[in-house]
Amino acid sequence: MNQRSSVAPLDVVVLAAGKGTRMRSARPKVLQPLGGEPLLAHVLRAVAGLSPQQVHLVVGHGQADVRAWAETRADVAASLTWVEQTEQLGTGHAVRLSAPGWTPGSVIVIAYGDVPLISSATLADAARAAQAQVVIITARVADPQGYGRIVRDAAGQVSAIVEHADATSAQQAINEINTGVIAAPAEWLAPWLAALTKQNPKGEYYLTDVIAMAVAAGRPVTGLCAADAAELEGVNDRAQLARAERRLQQQRADTLMQTGVTLADPARIDVRGSLVCGRDVHIDVGCVFEGQVELGDDVTIGPYCHLRDVQLGDGAVIESHSVLEGVVAEAKVHVGPFARLRPGTRLATAAKVGNFVETKKAIVGPGSKINHLSYVGDAELGADVNVGAGTITCNYDGANKHLTRIGDRAFIGSNSALVAPVEIGSDATIGAGSVIAKPAPAGQLTVSRSKQMSLPGWQRPTKHKP
Ligand code: UD1
Ligand code: CA
């Protein structure tokens, strides 16, 4: 419709000052986590998709926390124009406070920090349509409880938005609702905002009242009904938060499956960050992925695993109930079931870490095995080392951590304690049950345990007769 040069610049206002009373939380609502990130992060990402001239973020309740969060995200902080709303007098008041900073001649799109699943496409639809009219994104919902209702006249034109609390029972039956996204040319919107009053039961300046003003001023008002109402659901309480979470997880699961990942059950996976998978990855039920997780080709993740900030090479197998954090593994490693790999664990090709093994800052060389019931921390293992069941690196002397080094092909007998700092040479063998506090030379058997003895003729005590 418009030539590129005639399209007005775009400013987006994001409302994030409200308390979120219905959450009953100490945390500001827009910082409640959804898919591992604050609600607000999702909204700002959708907004960034429009490449607006400015993003005005209205903050108030808990703003120190919101600002602190934004500072952790350089990409976010750099793009924001902060607007402070010290008293939360309503959505209209919040938008009004941003008006002095608007880009002259722009189209304003208003989005809510508590409508997190909104897509860039929906915001773009509103922006595009609002070059010379007022646009509201509406949705038809089964349960309109709590939302502003879209009132249309006999000709089907939007004439007003009536808030739930103020609606007559006939209006309450309307199931077309205001999603919160309103867009209009800045020069129309500013005087309407200035004219808002709080003559309503809640005593707030309602942004939604600008619609009736637009109609009165003879400006065209269009209600664009969103195809996917779910995208526009507001999050006001914990039940809605949980619903949004399931919806987001379903989307993430769908995306994974589209890229070729097999999910045993798309309803039983949680991705709270980014999960990038190679070809033919298989993920069983109940797994949680956090932070940045990268899985190579043919990786298998068993049921109920928890991975945070993990990279696994091709063909890795993680068996059930394993917890991996800060782990980098090469191809064909085998982990679990019931393994706990803590930050700084590096597994080389075909390394194995079995059940009830904990590792931390452990570099495990190619083909090395720690198969059962061990703690290996602050350790460097060469290639093809075998660590017997129950072996512990005693890495902590109560004040400092120390390193254990184990050479290629060393064999550590079961139930040994390696008291760091200590070094075990290549091809060394440690007898089971040893406490090793001094270097164990390469190629030799080192045993440090009391000698076994048997007493010939010894007899078991017998019970005294009364
Ligand atoms: C609002 C709309 C309603 C719509 C619904 C969609 C109004 C008057 N009502 O109702 O028509 O159906 O959203 O989800 O606009 N906020 C501020 N400052 C304030 C008040 C609110 O920044 O003074 C922010 C909140 O942090 C929130 C957003 O505005 O992100 C919406 O506020 P909320 O109180 O949740 O409005 P609803 O009652 O949901
Ligand atoms: Ca809301």
Short mmCIF file of C-alpha atoms and ligand atoms in Angstrom, two decimals:
data_model
loop_
_atom_site.label_atom_id
_atom_site.label_comp_id
_atom_site.label_asym_id
_atom_site.label_seq_id
_atom_site.Cartn_x
_atom_site.Cartn_y
_atom_site.Cartn_z
CA MET A 1 0.00 0.00 0.00
CA ASN A 2 2.76 2.41 0.96
CA GLN A 3 5.99 2.99 -0.83
CA ARG A 4 8.95 2.33 1.42
CA SER A 5 9.85 6.04 1.56
CA SER A 6 6.36 7.05 2.67
CA VAL A 7 6.17 4.61 5.58
CA ALA A 8 6.28 6.47 8.88
CA PRO A 9 9.01 5.61 11.38
CA LEU A 10 7.95 3.12 14.02
CA ASP A 11 8.15 3.48 17.82
CA VAL A 12 7.04 0.72 20.15
CA VAL A 13 5.90 1.30 23.73
CA VAL A 14 6.13 -1.70 26.04
CA LEU A 15 4.23 -1.49 29.31
CA ALA A 16 6.01 -3.16 32.17
CA ALA A 17 5.34 -1.03 35.24
CA GLY A 18 2.50 -2.98 36.82
CA LYS A 19 2.84 -4.90 40.04
CA GLY A 20 1.18 -8.08 38.95
CA THR A 21 -0.88 -8.35 42.13
CA ARG A 22 -2.58 -11.53 40.91
CA MET A 23 0.79 -13.32 40.78
CA ARG A 24 1.20 -12.94 44.55
CA SER A 25 4.94 -12.70 44.12
CA ALA A 26 7.79 -10.55 45.41
CA ARG A 27 9.10 -10.45 41.85
CA PRO A 28 7.77 -7.91 39.32
CA LYS A 29 5.43 -9.73 36.97
CA VAL A 30 7.38 -9.04 33.78
CA LEU A 31 10.38 -10.84 35.31
CA GLN A 32 8.47 -14.06 35.99
CA PRO A 33 10.26 -16.80 34.06
CA LEU A 34 8.82 -18.33 30.94
CA GLY A 35 10.93 -20.85 29.05
CA GLY A 36 13.88 -19.86 31.25
CA GLU A 37 13.65 -16.13 30.50
CA PRO A 38 11.60 -13.25 31.91
CA LEU A 39 8.22 -12.62 30.27
CA LEU A 40 9.62 -9.27 29.19
CA ALA A 41 12.51 -10.87 27.27
CA HIS A 42 10.02 -12.61 24.99
CA VAL A 43 8.10 -9.42 24.30
CA LEU A 44 11.27 -7.42 23.63
CA ARG A 45 12.50 -10.08 21.21
CA ALA A 46 9.25 -9.93 19.24
CA VAL A 47 9.48 -6.12 19.26
CA ALA A 48 13.11 -6.18 18.08
CA GLY A 49 11.91 -8.17 15.05
CA LEU A 50 10.26 -4.95 13.79
CA SER A 51 13.51 -2.94 13.96
CA PRO A 52 11.69 0.05 15.45
CA GLN A 53 13.19 3.51 15.67
CA GLN A 54 12.76 3.43 19.47
CA VAL A 55 11.47 1.03 22.11
CA HIS A 56 10.03 2.92 25.07
CA LEU A 57 9.96 0.63 28.08
CA VAL A 58 7.68 1.89 30.83
CA VAL A 59 8.86 0.60 34.20
CA GLY A 60 7.74 1.32 37.74
CA HIS A 61 7.00 -1.47 40.15
CA GLY A 62 10.23 -3.37 40.79
CA GLN A 63 12.04 -1.23 38.23
CA ALA A 64 15.42 -1.69 39.91
CA ASP A 65 15.09 -5.42 39.24
CA VAL A 66 13.96 -4.83 35.66
CA ARG A 67 16.89 -2.50 35.02
CA ALA A 68 19.31 -4.95 36.65
CA TRP A 69 18.02 -7.72 34.41
CA ALA A 70 18.31 -5.53 31.30
CA GLU A 71 21.93 -4.80 32.18
CA THR A 72 22.73 -8.51 31.99
CA ARG A 73 21.55 -8.43 28.39
CA ALA A 74 23.64 -5.97 26.42
CA ASP A 75 21.50 -6.52 23.30
CA VAL A 76 18.39 -5.54 25.25
CA ALA A 77 19.72 -2.58 27.26
CA ALA A 78 21.25 -0.81 24.26
CA SER A 79 17.96 -0.66 22.41
CA LEU A 80 15.73 0.80 25.13
CA THR A 81 14.41 4.23 25.97
CA TRP A 82 13.50 4.00 29.65
CA VAL A 83 10.32 5.64 30.92
CA GLU A 84 9.61 5.79 34.62
CA GLN A 85 6.07 5.49 35.94
CA THR A 86 6.38 5.96 39.69
CA GLU A 87 2.67 5.50 40.39
CA GLN A 88 0.78 2.88 38.43
CA LEU A 89 -2.24 4.92 37.46
CA GLY A 90 -3.23 2.75 34.53
CA THR A 91 -2.19 1.67 31.05
CA GLY A 92 -3.24 5.02 29.52
CA HIS A 93 -1.14 6.92 32.04
CA ALA A 94 1.83 4.65 31.32
CA VAL A 95 1.68 5.28 27.58
CA ARG A 96 1.15 9.01 28.15
CA LEU A 97 4.42 9.23 30.08
CA SER A 98 6.30 7.88 27.07
CA ALA A 99 4.79 10.42 24.64
CA PRO A 100 7.35 13.23 25.09
CA GLY A 101 10.08 10.88 23.84
CA TRP A 102 8.28 9.63 20.74
CA THR A 103 9.95 9.98 17.36
CA PRO A 104 8.16 12.85 15.55
CA GLY A 105 5.82 11.66 12.83
CA SER A 106 6.03 8.04 13.94
CA VAL A 107 3.46 5.29 14.18
CA ILE A 108 3.17 4.06 17.77
CA VAL A 109 2.63 0.39 18.53
CA ILE A 110 1.79 -0.48 22.14
CA ALA A 111 2.61 -3.91 23.50
CA TYR A 112 2.24 -5.31 27.02
CA GLY A 113 5.04 -6.87 29.00
CA ASP A 114 2.61 -9.52 30.23
CA VAL A 115 1.56 -10.81 26.79
CA PRO A 116 4.74 -12.78 26.18
CA LEU A 117 3.98 -15.08 23.27
CA ILE A 118 3.13 -12.32 20.84
CA SER A 119 4.91 -12.73 17.51
CA SER A 120 6.79 -10.15 15.48
CA ALA A 121 4.37 -10.90 12.64
CA THR A 122 1.35 -9.82 14.68
CA LEU A 123 3.08 -6.62 15.80
CA ALA A 124 4.12 -5.96 12.21
CA ASP A 125 0.51 -6.40 11.03
CA ALA A 126 -0.57 -3.73 13.51
CA ALA A 127 2.27 -1.38 12.52
CA ARG A 128 1.59 -1.76 8.82
CA ALA A 129 -2.16 -1.15 9.17
CA ALA A 130 -1.75 1.88 11.45
CA GLN A 131 -0.20 4.28 8.95
CA ALA A 132 -3.48 6.19 8.70
CA GLN A 133 -5.87 4.47 11.11
CA VAL A 134 -6.17 3.22 14.66
CA VAL A 135 -5.60 -0.51 14.91
CA ILE A 136 -6.41 -2.88 17.73
CA ILE A 137 -5.34 -6.49 17.61
CA THR A 138 -8.29 -8.46 18.91
CA ALA A 139 -8.85 -12.14 19.50
CA ARG A 140 -11.80 -14.45 19.94
CA VAL A 141 -11.40 -16.49 23.09
CA ALA A 142 -13.47 -19.16 24.81
CA ASP A 143 -13.14 -17.45 28.18
CA PRO A 144 -13.04 -13.64 27.94
CA GLN A 145 -12.92 -13.24 31.74
CA GLY A 146 -10.70 -10.31 32.76
CA TYR A 147 -10.12 -8.91 29.27
CA GLY A 148 -11.40 -5.68 27.74
CA ARG A 149 -14.31 -6.46 25.36
CA ILE A 150 -14.44 -5.16 21.79
CA VAL A 151 -17.72 -3.38 21.18
CA ARG A 152 -18.73 -3.13 17.51
CA ASP A 153 -21.58 -1.09 16.05
CA ALA A 154 -24.33 -2.40 13.77
CA ALA A 155 -22.01 -2.02 10.78
CA GLY A 156 -19.36 -4.12 12.48
CA GLN A 157 -17.07 -1.17 13.15
CA VAL A 158 -15.23 -1.07 16.47
CA SER A 159 -16.81 1.64 18.61
CA ALA A 160 -15.19 1.11 22.02
CA ILE A 161 -13.32 -1.20 24.36
CA VAL A 162 -15.08 -1.87 27.63
CA GLU A 163 -13.04 -3.24 30.50
CA HIS A 164 -14.32 -6.41 32.14
CA ALA A 165 -15.02 -4.66 35.43
CA ASP A 166 -17.08 -1.97 33.69
CA ALA A 167 -18.95 -4.16 31.22
CA THR A 168 -22.71 -4.71 31.30
CA SER A 169 -23.73 -8.36 31.36
CA ALA A 170 -24.50 -8.16 27.63
CA GLN A 171 -21.01 -6.78 27.00
CA GLN A 172 -19.50 -9.44 29.23
CA ALA A 173 -20.89 -12.05 26.85
CA ILE A 174 -18.75 -10.62 24.02
CA ASN A 175 -15.92 -13.03 23.37
CA GLU A 176 -13.84 -10.77 21.12
CA ILE A 177 -11.24 -9.24 23.40
CA ASN A 178 -8.59 -6.55 23.40
CA THR A 179 -5.20 -8.27 23.28
CA GLY A 180 -3.50 -5.07 24.38
CA VAL A 181 -1.84 -4.28 21.07
CA ILE A 182 -2.98 -0.88 19.90
CA ALA A 183 -1.32 1.08 17.11
CA ALA A 184 -1.93 4.58 15.80
CA PRO A 185 -0.14 7.58 14.32
CA ALA A 186 1.63 9.47 17.11
CA GLU A 187 0.05 12.82 16.37
CA TRP A 188 -3.46 11.40 16.85
CA LEU A 189 -2.64 9.41 19.94
CA ALA A 190 -0.89 12.10 21.98
CA PRO A 191 -3.89 14.44 22.45
CA TRP A 192 -6.23 11.50 23.22
CA LEU A 193 -3.88 10.29 25.94
CA ALA A 194 -3.73 13.82 27.37
CA ALA A 195 -7.54 13.86 27.52
CA LEU A 196 -7.97 10.55 29.39
CA THR A 197 -9.77 10.64 32.72
CA LYS A 198 -10.07 8.06 35.45
CA GLN A 199 -13.86 8.15 35.71
CA ASN A 200 -14.25 4.39 36.01
CA PRO A 201 -14.71 1.93 38.86
CA LYS A 202 -10.97 1.14 39.02
CA GLY A 203 -10.04 4.84 39.06
CA GLU A 204 -7.36 4.25 36.40
CA TYR A 205 -6.44 5.96 33.16
CA TYR A 206 -7.42 3.28 30.67
CA LEU A 207 -5.50 3.21 27.41
CA THR A 208 -8.51 1.49 25.95
CA ASP A 209 -10.59 4.67 26.27
CA VAL A 210 -8.68 6.15 23.31
CA ILE A 211 -10.74 3.93 21.03
CA ALA A 212 -14.01 5.72 21.82
CA MET A 213 -12.12 9.03 21.42
CA ALA A 214 -10.86 7.96 18.00
CA VAL A 215 -14.41 7.07 16.95
CA ALA A 216 -15.69 10.43 18.27
CA ALA A 217 -12.93 12.22 16.32
CA GLY A 218 -13.99 10.45 13.15
CA ARG A 219 -10.73 8.54 12.79
CA PRO A 220 -10.95 5.09 11.24
CA VAL A 221 -10.62 2.28 13.79
CA THR A 222 -9.89 -1.27 12.71
CA GLY A 223 -9.98 -4.35 14.87
CA LEU A 224 -7.69 -6.97 13.39
CA CYS A 225 -8.73 -10.33 14.74
CA ALA A 226 -5.65 -12.48 15.34
CA ALA A 227 -5.69 -15.92 13.78
CA ASP A 228 -3.98 -17.48 16.78
CA ALA A 229 -5.61 -16.26 19.98
CA ALA A 230 -3.21 -18.32 22.09
CA GLU A 231 -0.33 -16.09 21.07
CA LEU A 232 -2.05 -13.14 22.68
CA GLU A 233 -3.03 -14.55 26.03
CA GLY A 234 -2.11 -12.30 28.92
CA VAL A 235 -0.28 -13.64 31.95
CA ASN A 236 -1.85 -12.27 35.11
CA ASP A 237 -1.68 -15.23 37.48
CA ARG A 238 0.22 -18.48 37.98
CA ALA A 239 -2.33 -20.57 36.11
CA GLN A 240 -1.99 -18.37 33.02
CA LEU A 241 1.79 -18.46 33.43
CA ALA A 242 1.71 -22.25 33.44
CA ARG A 243 -0.50 -22.28 30.35
CA ALA A 244 1.85 -19.93 28.51
CA GLU A 245 4.78 -22.15 29.50
CA ARG A 246 3.11 -25.26 28.07
CA ARG A 247 2.29 -23.39 24.88
CA LEU A 248 5.86 -22.15 24.48
CA GLN A 249 7.23 -25.64 25.17
CA GLN A 250 4.87 -27.10 22.61
CA GLN A 251 6.16 -24.58 20.04
CA ARG A 252 9.77 -25.44 20.89
CA ALA A 253 9.03 -29.15 20.65
CA ASP A 254 7.36 -28.63 17.26
CA THR A 255 10.40 -26.71 16.01
CA LEU A 256 12.75 -29.47 17.20
CA MET A 257 10.69 -32.13 15.44
CA GLN A 258 10.57 -30.05 12.25
CA THR A 259 14.36 -29.93 12.29
CA GLY A 260 14.53 -33.71 12.51
CA VAL A 261 14.74 -34.47 16.23
CA THR A 262 12.79 -37.44 17.58
CA LEU A 263 10.96 -36.65 20.79
CA ALA A 264 9.49 -39.62 22.63
CA ASP A 265 6.70 -37.28 23.74
CA PRO A 266 6.59 -33.63 22.61
CA ALA A 267 4.50 -32.83 25.70
CA ARG A 268 7.24 -34.03 28.01
CA ILE A 269 10.29 -31.93 27.20
CA ASP A 270 11.27 -28.54 28.62
CA VAL A 271 13.70 -26.27 26.84
CA ARG A 272 14.61 -23.27 28.97
CA GLY A 273 17.22 -21.74 26.72
CA SER A 274 18.53 -22.82 23.35
CA LEU A 275 18.78 -26.42 22.21
CA VAL A 276 20.56 -26.99 18.91
CA CYS A 277 20.54 -30.54 17.60
CA GLY A 278 22.30 -32.37 14.79
CA ARG A 279 20.76 -35.11 12.66
CA ASP A 280 18.83 -38.03 14.17
CA VAL A 281 18.93 -36.96 17.77
CA HIS A 282 16.60 -38.90 20.05
CA ILE A 283 15.29 -37.41 23.28
CA ASP A 284 13.29 -39.50 25.70
CA VAL A 285 10.62 -38.19 28.07
CA GLY A 286 11.05 -35.81 30.99
CA CYS A 287 14.27 -34.08 29.93
CA VAL A 288 15.06 -30.47 30.83
CA PHE A 289 17.51 -28.39 28.79
CA GLU A 290 18.80 -25.08 30.14
CA GLY A 291 21.18 -22.43 28.90
CA GLN A 292 22.99 -23.26 25.68
CA VAL A 293 22.86 -26.93 24.79
CA GLU A 294 24.30 -28.35 21.57
CA LEU A 295 23.88 -31.99 20.61
CA GLY A 296 25.75 -33.53 17.69
CA ASP A 297 24.40 -36.06 15.20
CA ASP A 298 22.93 -39.33 16.51
CA VAL A 299 22.94 -38.26 20.14
CA THR A 300 20.58 -40.15 22.43
CA ILE A 301 19.29 -38.65 25.66
CA GLY A 302 17.56 -41.11 27.99
CA PRO A 303 14.55 -40.34 30.17
CA TYR A 304 14.62 -37.70 32.93
CA CYS A 305 17.97 -36.08 32.16
CA HIS A 306 18.83 -32.49 33.03
CA LEU A 307 21.39 -30.70 30.82
CA ARG A 308 22.56 -27.14 31.34
CA ASP A 309 25.20 -25.51 29.13
CA VAL A 310 26.36 -28.74 27.55
CA GLN A 311 27.97 -29.66 24.22
CA LEU A 312 27.92 -33.29 23.15
CA GLY A 313 29.70 -34.72 20.15
CA ASP A 314 28.21 -37.13 17.61
CA GLY A 315 26.84 -40.42 18.88
CA ALA A 316 26.90 -39.50 22.57
CA VAL A 317 24.60 -41.59 24.73
CA ILE A 318 23.29 -40.12 27.97
CA GLU A 319 21.34 -42.66 29.94
CA SER A 320 18.42 -41.92 32.22
CA HIS A 321 18.47 -39.61 35.24
CA SER A 322 21.80 -38.00 34.47
CA VAL A 323 22.55 -34.38 35.35
CA LEU A 324 25.13 -32.54 33.24
CA GLU A 325 26.16 -28.94 33.73
CA GLY A 326 29.01 -27.09 32.04
CA VAL A 327 30.14 -30.20 30.16
CA VAL A 328 31.92 -30.49 26.82
CA ALA A 329 32.13 -33.97 25.34
CA GLU A 330 33.56 -35.33 22.12
CA ALA A 331 32.03 -38.10 20.02
CA LYS A 332 30.64 -41.40 21.29
CA VAL A 333 30.82 -40.74 25.01
CA HIS A 334 28.59 -42.79 27.28
CA VAL A 335 27.17 -41.28 30.46
CA GLY A 336 24.85 -42.62 33.14
CA PRO A 337 22.39 -43.78 34.15
CA PHE A 338 22.42 -41.67 37.34
CA ALA A 339 25.61 -39.74 36.62
CA ARG A 340 26.28 -36.18 37.77
CA LEU A 341 28.74 -34.21 35.64
CA ARG A 342 29.50 -30.80 37.07
CA PRO A 343 31.09 -27.73 35.45
CA GLY A 344 34.50 -28.16 33.90
CA THR A 345 33.98 -31.78 32.95
CA ARG A 346 35.57 -32.55 29.57
CA LEU A 347 35.09 -35.97 28.06
CA ALA A 348 37.24 -37.05 25.13
CA THR A 349 36.06 -39.48 22.46
CA ALA A 350 34.46 -42.68 23.76
CA ALA A 351 34.99 -41.81 27.43
CA LYS A 352 32.54 -43.47 29.82
CA VAL A 353 31.10 -42.16 33.06
CA GLY A 354 28.72 -44.60 34.67
CA ASN A 355 26.19 -44.81 37.46
CA PHE A 356 26.55 -42.86 40.68
CA VAL A 357 29.66 -41.09 39.47
CA GLU A 358 30.23 -37.40 40.16
CA THR A 359 32.79 -35.42 38.20
CA LYS A 360 33.88 -31.79 38.50
CA LYS A 361 36.69 -30.02 36.62
CA ALA A 362 37.69 -33.41 35.32
CA ILE A 363 39.39 -33.92 32.00
CA VAL A 364 38.78 -37.48 30.96
CA GLY A 365 40.92 -38.75 28.09
CA PRO A 366 39.76 -40.83 25.12
CA GLY A 367 38.44 -44.27 25.96
CA SER A 368 38.82 -43.77 29.70
CA LYS A 369 36.20 -45.25 32.02
CA ILE A 370 34.84 -44.23 35.39
CA ASN A 371 32.05 -46.71 35.51
CA HIS A 372 30.70 -46.91 39.03
CA LEU A 373 30.31 -45.01 42.30
CA SER A 374 33.21 -42.53 42.08
CA TYR A 375 34.03 -38.90 42.71
CA VAL A 376 36.56 -37.45 40.28
CA GLY A 377 37.20 -33.74 40.84
CA ASP A 378 40.09 -31.48 39.80
CA ALA A 379 41.60 -34.31 37.82
CA GLU A 380 43.24 -34.98 34.47
CA LEU A 381 43.01 -38.48 33.12
CA GLY A 382 44.92 -39.61 30.05
CA ALA A 383 43.70 -42.12 27.47
CA ASP A 384 42.24 -45.54 28.30
CA VAL A 385 42.42 -45.09 32.05
CA ASN A 386 40.25 -47.43 34.10
CA VAL A 387 38.98 -46.03 37.37
CA GLY A 388 37.62 -48.80 39.56
CA ALA A 389 34.36 -48.62 41.48
CA GLY A 390 34.35 -46.47 44.57
CA THR A 391 37.49 -44.51 43.71
CA ILE A 392 37.60 -41.01 45.13
CA THR A 393 39.91 -38.11 44.36
CA CYS A 394 40.49 -36.38 47.69
CA ASN A 395 40.83 -32.97 46.05
CA TYR A 396 40.11 -30.75 49.02
CA ASP A 397 42.30 -30.43 52.09
CA GLY A 398 39.79 -28.26 53.93
CA ALA A 399 41.31 -25.06 52.58
CA ASN A 400 42.42 -25.56 48.98
CA LYS A 401 41.68 -27.74 46.00
CA HIS A 402 44.45 -29.83 44.45
CA LEU A 403 44.96 -31.67 41.20
CA THR A 404 45.12 -35.39 40.54
CA ARG A 405 46.92 -36.49 37.35
CA ILE A 406 46.52 -39.97 35.96
CA GLY A 407 48.60 -41.16 33.00
CA ASP A 408 47.49 -43.18 29.97
CA ARG A 409 46.31 -46.73 30.55
CA ALA A 410 46.62 -46.49 34.33
CA PHE A 411 44.38 -48.87 36.25
CA ILE A 412 43.01 -47.65 39.57
CA GLY A 413 41.83 -50.50 41.76
CA SER A 414 38.42 -50.22 43.34
CA ASN A 415 37.83 -48.18 46.44
CA SER A 416 41.07 -46.25 46.21
CA ALA A 417 41.52 -42.77 47.66
CA LEU A 418 43.82 -40.55 45.60
CA VAL A 419 44.97 -37.77 47.94
CA ALA A 420 45.74 -34.70 45.81
CA PRO A 421 48.05 -33.25 44.76
CA VAL A 422 49.12 -36.61 43.41
CA GLU A 423 50.29 -38.13 40.17
CA ILE A 424 49.76 -41.66 38.86
CA GLY A 425 52.12 -42.59 36.02
CA SER A 426 51.13 -44.16 32.70
CA ASP A 427 50.45 -47.89 32.83
CA ALA A 428 50.55 -47.75 36.62
CA THR A 429 48.31 -50.11 38.55
CA ILE A 430 46.91 -49.16 41.93
CA GLY A 431 45.85 -52.02 44.16
CA ALA A 432 42.27 -51.96 45.33
CA GLY A 433 41.60 -50.15 48.58
CA SER A 434 44.78 -48.08 48.45
CA VAL A 435 45.24 -44.63 49.86
CA ILE A 436 47.66 -42.95 47.45
CA ALA A 437 49.24 -39.74 48.72
CA LYS A 438 52.60 -39.97 46.96
CA PRO A 439 53.43 -40.31 43.26
CA ALA A 440 52.74 -43.77 41.86
CA PRO A 441 55.42 -44.57 39.27
CA ALA A 442 54.61 -45.50 35.68
CA GLY A 443 54.28 -49.15 34.86
CA GLN A 444 54.42 -50.40 38.47
CA LEU A 445 51.91 -51.82 40.90
CA THR A 446 51.46 -49.51 43.86
CA VAL A 447 49.49 -50.79 46.83
CA SER A 448 49.04 -49.06 50.13
CA ARG A 449 46.88 -51.11 52.36
CA SER A 450 47.50 -53.27 55.37
CA LYS A 451 48.65 -56.74 54.50
CA GLN A 452 46.09 -59.51 54.58
CA MET A 453 46.73 -62.18 57.17
CA SER A 454 45.04 -65.36 58.29
CA LEU A 455 45.40 -66.93 61.74
CA PRO A 456 45.55 -70.69 61.55
CA GLY A 457 43.82 -72.36 64.48
CA TRP A 458 41.79 -69.28 65.40
CA GLN A 459 38.35 -70.15 66.65
CA ARG A 460 35.14 -68.23 66.77
CA PRO A 461 33.97 -67.36 70.26
CA THR A 462 31.09 -69.51 71.47
CA LYS A 463 28.16 -68.44 73.60
CA HIS A 464 28.64 -68.83 77.38
CA LYS A 465 26.37 -71.51 78.88
CA PRO A 466 24.35 -70.15 81.80
C1 UD1 B 1 -5.33 -4.85 29.87
C2 UD1 B 1 -6.34 -4.05 29.02
C3 UD1 B 1 -7.45 -4.99 28.57
C4 UD1 B 1 -6.84 -6.12 27.76
C5 UD1 B 1 -5.73 -6.86 28.57
C6 UD1 B 1 -4.99 -7.80 27.66
C7 UD1 B 1 -6.44 -1.72 29.78
C8 UD1 B 1 -7.16 -0.72 30.62
N1 UD1 B 1 -6.89 -2.98 29.82
O1 UD1 B 1 -6.02 -5.31 31.04
O2 UD1 B 1 -8.36 -4.29 27.73
O3 UD1 B 1 -7.87 -7.06 27.41
O4 UD1 B 1 -4.79 -5.91 29.09
O5 UD1 B 1 -4.06 -8.60 28.34
O6 UD1 B 1 -5.51 -1.37 29.09
N2 UD1 B 1 0.87 -1.41 33.29
C9 UD1 B 1 1.73 -0.34 33.46
N3 UD1 B 1 1.32 0.72 34.21
C10 UD1 B 1 0.09 0.79 34.79
C11 UD1 B 1 -0.78 -0.31 34.60
C12 UD1 B 1 -0.37 -1.39 33.85
O7 UD1 B 1 2.85 -0.34 32.96
O8 UD1 B 1 -0.19 1.79 35.45
C13 UD1 B 1 1.32 -2.55 32.49
C14 UD1 B 1 1.35 -3.84 33.26
O9 UD1 B 1 2.64 -4.05 33.81
C15 UD1 B 1 1.05 -4.87 32.18
C16 UD1 B 1 0.18 -4.12 31.19
O10 UD1 B 1 0.38 -2.75 31.45
O11 UD1 B 1 2.22 -5.31 31.53
C17 UD1 B 1 -1.30 -4.45 31.33
O12 UD1 B 1 -1.74 -4.14 32.64
P1 UD1 B 1 -2.75 -5.07 33.43
O13 UD1 B 1 -3.03 -4.44 34.74
O14 UD1 B 1 -2.31 -6.47 33.42
O15 UD1 B 1 -4.06 -4.90 32.51
P2 UD1 B 1 -5.24 -5.92 32.32
O16 UD1 B 1 -6.17 -5.82 33.47
O17 UD1 B 1 -4.73 -7.27 31.98
CA CA B 2 -2.70 -8.19 31.94
#
